[in-house]
Short mmCIF file of C-alpha atoms in Angstrom, two decimals:
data_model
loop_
_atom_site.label_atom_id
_atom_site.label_comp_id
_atom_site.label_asym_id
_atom_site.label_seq_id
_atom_site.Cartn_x
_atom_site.Cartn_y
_atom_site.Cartn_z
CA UNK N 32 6.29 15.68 5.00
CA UNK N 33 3.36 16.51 2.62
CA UNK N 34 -0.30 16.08 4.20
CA UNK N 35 -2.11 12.99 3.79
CA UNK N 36 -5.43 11.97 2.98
CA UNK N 37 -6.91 9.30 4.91
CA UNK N 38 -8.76 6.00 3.77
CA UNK N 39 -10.37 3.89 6.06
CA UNK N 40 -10.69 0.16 5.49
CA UNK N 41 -13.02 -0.69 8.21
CA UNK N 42 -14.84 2.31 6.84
CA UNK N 43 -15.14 1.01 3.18
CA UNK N 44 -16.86 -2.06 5.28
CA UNK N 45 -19.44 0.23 6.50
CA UNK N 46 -18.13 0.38 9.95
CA UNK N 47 -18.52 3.82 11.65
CA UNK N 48 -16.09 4.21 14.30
CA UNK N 49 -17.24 8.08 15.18
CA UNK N 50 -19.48 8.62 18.76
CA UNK N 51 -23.24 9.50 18.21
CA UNK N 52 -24.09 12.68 16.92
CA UNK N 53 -20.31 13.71 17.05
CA UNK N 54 -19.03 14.34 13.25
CA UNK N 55 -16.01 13.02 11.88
CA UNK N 56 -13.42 15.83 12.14
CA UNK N 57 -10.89 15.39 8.98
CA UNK N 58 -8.13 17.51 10.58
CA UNK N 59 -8.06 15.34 13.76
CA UNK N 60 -8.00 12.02 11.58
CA UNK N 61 -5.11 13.79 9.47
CA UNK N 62 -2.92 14.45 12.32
CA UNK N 63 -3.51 10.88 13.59
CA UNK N 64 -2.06 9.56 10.96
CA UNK N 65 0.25 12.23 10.25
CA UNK N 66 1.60 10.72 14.12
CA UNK N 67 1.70 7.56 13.06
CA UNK N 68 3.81 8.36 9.96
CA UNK N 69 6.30 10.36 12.67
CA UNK N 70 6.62 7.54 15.15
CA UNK N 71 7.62 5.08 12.37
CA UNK N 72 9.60 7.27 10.58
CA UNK N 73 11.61 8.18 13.73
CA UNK N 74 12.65 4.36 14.29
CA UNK N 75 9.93 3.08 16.46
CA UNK N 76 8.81 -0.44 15.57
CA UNK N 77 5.03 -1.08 15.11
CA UNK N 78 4.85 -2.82 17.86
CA UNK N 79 5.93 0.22 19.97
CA UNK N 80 4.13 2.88 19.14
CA UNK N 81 1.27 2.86 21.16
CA UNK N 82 -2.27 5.22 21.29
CA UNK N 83 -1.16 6.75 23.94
CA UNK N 84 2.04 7.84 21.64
CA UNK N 85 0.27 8.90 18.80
CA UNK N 86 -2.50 10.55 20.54
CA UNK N 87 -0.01 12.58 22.44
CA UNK N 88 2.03 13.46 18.95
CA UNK N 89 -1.16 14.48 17.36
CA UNK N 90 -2.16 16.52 20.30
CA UNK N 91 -5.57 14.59 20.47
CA UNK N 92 -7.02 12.28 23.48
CA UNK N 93 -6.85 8.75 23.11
CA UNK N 94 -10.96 8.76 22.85
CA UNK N 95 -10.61 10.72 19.95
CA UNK N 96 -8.91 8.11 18.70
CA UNK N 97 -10.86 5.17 18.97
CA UNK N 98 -13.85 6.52 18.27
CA UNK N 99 -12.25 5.96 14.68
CA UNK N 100 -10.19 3.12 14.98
CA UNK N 101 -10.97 0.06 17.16
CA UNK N 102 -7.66 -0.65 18.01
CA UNK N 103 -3.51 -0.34 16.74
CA UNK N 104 -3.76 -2.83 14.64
CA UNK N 105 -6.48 -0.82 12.23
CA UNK N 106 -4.67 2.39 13.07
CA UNK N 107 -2.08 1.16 11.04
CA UNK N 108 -3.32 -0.73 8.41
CA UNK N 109 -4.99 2.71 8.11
CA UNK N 110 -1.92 4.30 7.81
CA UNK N 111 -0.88 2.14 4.87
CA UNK N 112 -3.91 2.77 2.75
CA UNK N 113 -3.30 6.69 3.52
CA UNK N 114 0.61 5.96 2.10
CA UNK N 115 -0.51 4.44 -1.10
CA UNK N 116 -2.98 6.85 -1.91
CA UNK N 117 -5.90 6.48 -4.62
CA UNK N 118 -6.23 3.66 -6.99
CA UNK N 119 -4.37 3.79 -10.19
CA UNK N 120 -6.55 3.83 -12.71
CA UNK N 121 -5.25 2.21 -16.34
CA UNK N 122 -5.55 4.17 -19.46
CA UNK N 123 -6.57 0.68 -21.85
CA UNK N 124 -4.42 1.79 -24.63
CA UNK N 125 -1.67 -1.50 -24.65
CA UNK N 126 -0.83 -4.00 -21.93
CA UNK N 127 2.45 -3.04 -21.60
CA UNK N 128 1.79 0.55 -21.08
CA UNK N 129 -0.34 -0.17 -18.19
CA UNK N 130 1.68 -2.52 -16.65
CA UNK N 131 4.85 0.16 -17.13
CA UNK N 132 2.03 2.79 -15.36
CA UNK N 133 1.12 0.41 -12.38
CA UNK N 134 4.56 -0.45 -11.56
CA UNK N 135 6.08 2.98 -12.02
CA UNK N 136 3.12 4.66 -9.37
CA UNK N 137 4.50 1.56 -6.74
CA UNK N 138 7.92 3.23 -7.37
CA UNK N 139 7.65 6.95 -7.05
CA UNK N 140 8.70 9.69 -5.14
CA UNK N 141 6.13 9.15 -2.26
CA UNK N 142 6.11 5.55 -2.22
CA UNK N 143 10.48 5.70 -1.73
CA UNK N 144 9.70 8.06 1.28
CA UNK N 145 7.14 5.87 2.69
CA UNK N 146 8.96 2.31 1.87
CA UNK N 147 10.55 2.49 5.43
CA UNK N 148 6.99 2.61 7.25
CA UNK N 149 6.25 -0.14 5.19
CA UNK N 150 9.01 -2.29 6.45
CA UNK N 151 8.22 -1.07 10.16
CA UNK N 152 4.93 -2.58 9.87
CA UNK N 153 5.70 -5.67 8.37
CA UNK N 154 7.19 -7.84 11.50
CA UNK N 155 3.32 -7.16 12.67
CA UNK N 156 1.84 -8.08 10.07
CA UNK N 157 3.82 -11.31 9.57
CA UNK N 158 2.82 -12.58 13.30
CA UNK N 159 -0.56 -11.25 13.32
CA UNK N 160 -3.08 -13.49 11.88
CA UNK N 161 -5.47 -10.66 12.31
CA UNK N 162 -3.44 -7.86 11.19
CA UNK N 163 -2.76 -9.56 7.96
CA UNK N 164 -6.11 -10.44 6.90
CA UNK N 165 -6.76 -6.54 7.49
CA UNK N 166 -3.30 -5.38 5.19
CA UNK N 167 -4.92 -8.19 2.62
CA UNK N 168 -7.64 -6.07 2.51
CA UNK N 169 -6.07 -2.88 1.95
CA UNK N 170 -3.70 -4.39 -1.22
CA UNK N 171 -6.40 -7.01 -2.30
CA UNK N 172 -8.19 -3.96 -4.50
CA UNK N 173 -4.54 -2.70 -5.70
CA UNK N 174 -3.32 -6.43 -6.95
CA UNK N 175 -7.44 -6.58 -8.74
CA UNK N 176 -6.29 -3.50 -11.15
CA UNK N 177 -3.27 -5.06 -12.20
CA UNK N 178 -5.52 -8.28 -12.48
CA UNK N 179 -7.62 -6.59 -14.45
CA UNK N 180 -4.40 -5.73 -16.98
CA UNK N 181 -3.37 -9.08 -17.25
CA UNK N 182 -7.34 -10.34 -17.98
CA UNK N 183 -7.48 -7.91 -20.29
CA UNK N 184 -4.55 -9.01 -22.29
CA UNK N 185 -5.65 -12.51 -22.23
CA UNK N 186 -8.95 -12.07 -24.07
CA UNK N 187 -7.53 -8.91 -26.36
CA UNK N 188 -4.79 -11.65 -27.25
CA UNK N 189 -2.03 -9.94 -26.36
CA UNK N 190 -1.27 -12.31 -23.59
CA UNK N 191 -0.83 -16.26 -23.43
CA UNK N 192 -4.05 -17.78 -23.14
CA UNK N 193 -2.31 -20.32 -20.56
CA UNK N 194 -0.80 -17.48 -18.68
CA UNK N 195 -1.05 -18.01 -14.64
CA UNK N 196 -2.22 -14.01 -14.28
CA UNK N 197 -1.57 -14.99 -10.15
CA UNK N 198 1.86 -15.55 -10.48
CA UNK N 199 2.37 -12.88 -12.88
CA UNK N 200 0.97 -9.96 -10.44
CA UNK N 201 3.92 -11.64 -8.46
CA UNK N 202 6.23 -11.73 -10.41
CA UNK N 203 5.35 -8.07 -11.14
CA UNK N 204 4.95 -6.53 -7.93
CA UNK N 205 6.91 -8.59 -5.86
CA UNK N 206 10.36 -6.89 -7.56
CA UNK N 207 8.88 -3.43 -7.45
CA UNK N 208 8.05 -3.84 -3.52
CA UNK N 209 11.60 -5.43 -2.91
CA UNK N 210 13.91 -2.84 -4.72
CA UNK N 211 11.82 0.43 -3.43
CA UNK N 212 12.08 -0.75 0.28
CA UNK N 213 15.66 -2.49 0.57
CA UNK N 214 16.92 -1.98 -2.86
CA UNK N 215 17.33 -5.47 -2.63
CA UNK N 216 19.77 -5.93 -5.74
CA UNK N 217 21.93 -2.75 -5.85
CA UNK N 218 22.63 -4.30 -9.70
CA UNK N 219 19.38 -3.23 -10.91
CA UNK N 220 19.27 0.09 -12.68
CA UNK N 221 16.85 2.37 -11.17
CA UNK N 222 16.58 4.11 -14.52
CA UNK N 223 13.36 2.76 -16.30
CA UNK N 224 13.14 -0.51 -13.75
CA UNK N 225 9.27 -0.65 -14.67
CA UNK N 226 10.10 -0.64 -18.05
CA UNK N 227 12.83 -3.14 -17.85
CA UNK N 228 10.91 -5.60 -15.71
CA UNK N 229 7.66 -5.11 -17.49
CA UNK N 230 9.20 -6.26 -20.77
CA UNK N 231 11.19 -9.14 -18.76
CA UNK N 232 7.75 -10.35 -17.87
CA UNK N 233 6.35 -10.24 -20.97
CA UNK N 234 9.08 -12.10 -22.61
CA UNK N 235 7.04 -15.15 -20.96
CA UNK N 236 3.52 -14.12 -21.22
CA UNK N 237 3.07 -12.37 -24.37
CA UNK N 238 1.48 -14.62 -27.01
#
């Protein structure tokens, strides 16, 4: 499994989980996760992999641990921000092409591998008021670039000045999740699905 580079929500929010005087150590934090990624990926559920668990996979003590992450829950919202990776960033050049770009980077390589994680955590985050505010916050600054797109469009003219750019980033994304974690309709070509659905879209919203 390749190595992973971790990105902390709560630390975005300024919140440093590390002890006094004790630096963060990025091996230790990549072997955390790296144990969370292992426990899911083995068949546990989210709700039973525990610290204990993962500190014992990553050959680290549980205070190691929390001094980064309060509790489970931000472990593995944690975990999901490592799995997606950076933000894409759009090239500018058409609507369309960005649209195709932000779609295709929800459906490659690593995001197949890591689309049955995804669905571990989910149960949690569907009964966990808490734990979904915190996923919210992880996707919230993934669904504002494709925002962005559809904004764009709107005042370049290439979109429909009435268009409901909500519903579109659902309409978007909300295949593109489905069909890389369940390949929910096995009808669906896989061969240029961003292209495919991008253009379905647009059938609607272009102007």
């Amino acid at each position: 499994m390749e190595p992973m580079t971790t990105v902390s929500v709560h630390e975005s929010a300024g919140q440093d989980r590390k002890a006094p005087g004790r630096p963060r150590n990025a091996q230790a934090d990549q072997a955390i996760i790296q144990a969370v990624f292992d426990l899911l990926s083995s068949g546990q559920s989210a709700d039973a992999v525990s610290i204990e668990a993962v500190a014992a996979k990553a050959g680290v003590g549980k205070a190691t641990i929390y001094r980064r992450w309060p509790n489970k829950e931000a472990l593995l919202v944690d975990a999901v921000a490592a799995m997606k990776g950076p933000l894409p960033e759009p090239v500018g050049d058409s609507v369309r092409d960005d649209l195709i770009m932000l779609i295709s980077a929800m459906r490659n390589k690593r995001m197949e591998h890591y689309g049955k994680i995804t669905m571990c955590l989910l149960p949690e985050i569907a009964k966990s008021p808490e734990m979904r505010r915190i996923y919210q916050g992880v996707i919230e600054p993934r669904r504002e670039v494709m925002r962005g797109v559809l904004r764009r469009g709107i005042a370049t003219g290439e979109l429909r000045a009435d268009l409901d750019v909500e519903l579109t980033l659902l309409m978007l994304s909300g295949p593109a999740a489905m069909q890389n974690m369940v390949h929910w309709n096995p009808q669906v070509p896989e061969d240029d699905f961003a292209e495919h659905l991008v253009d379905a879209i647009l059938r609607g919203a272009a102007a």
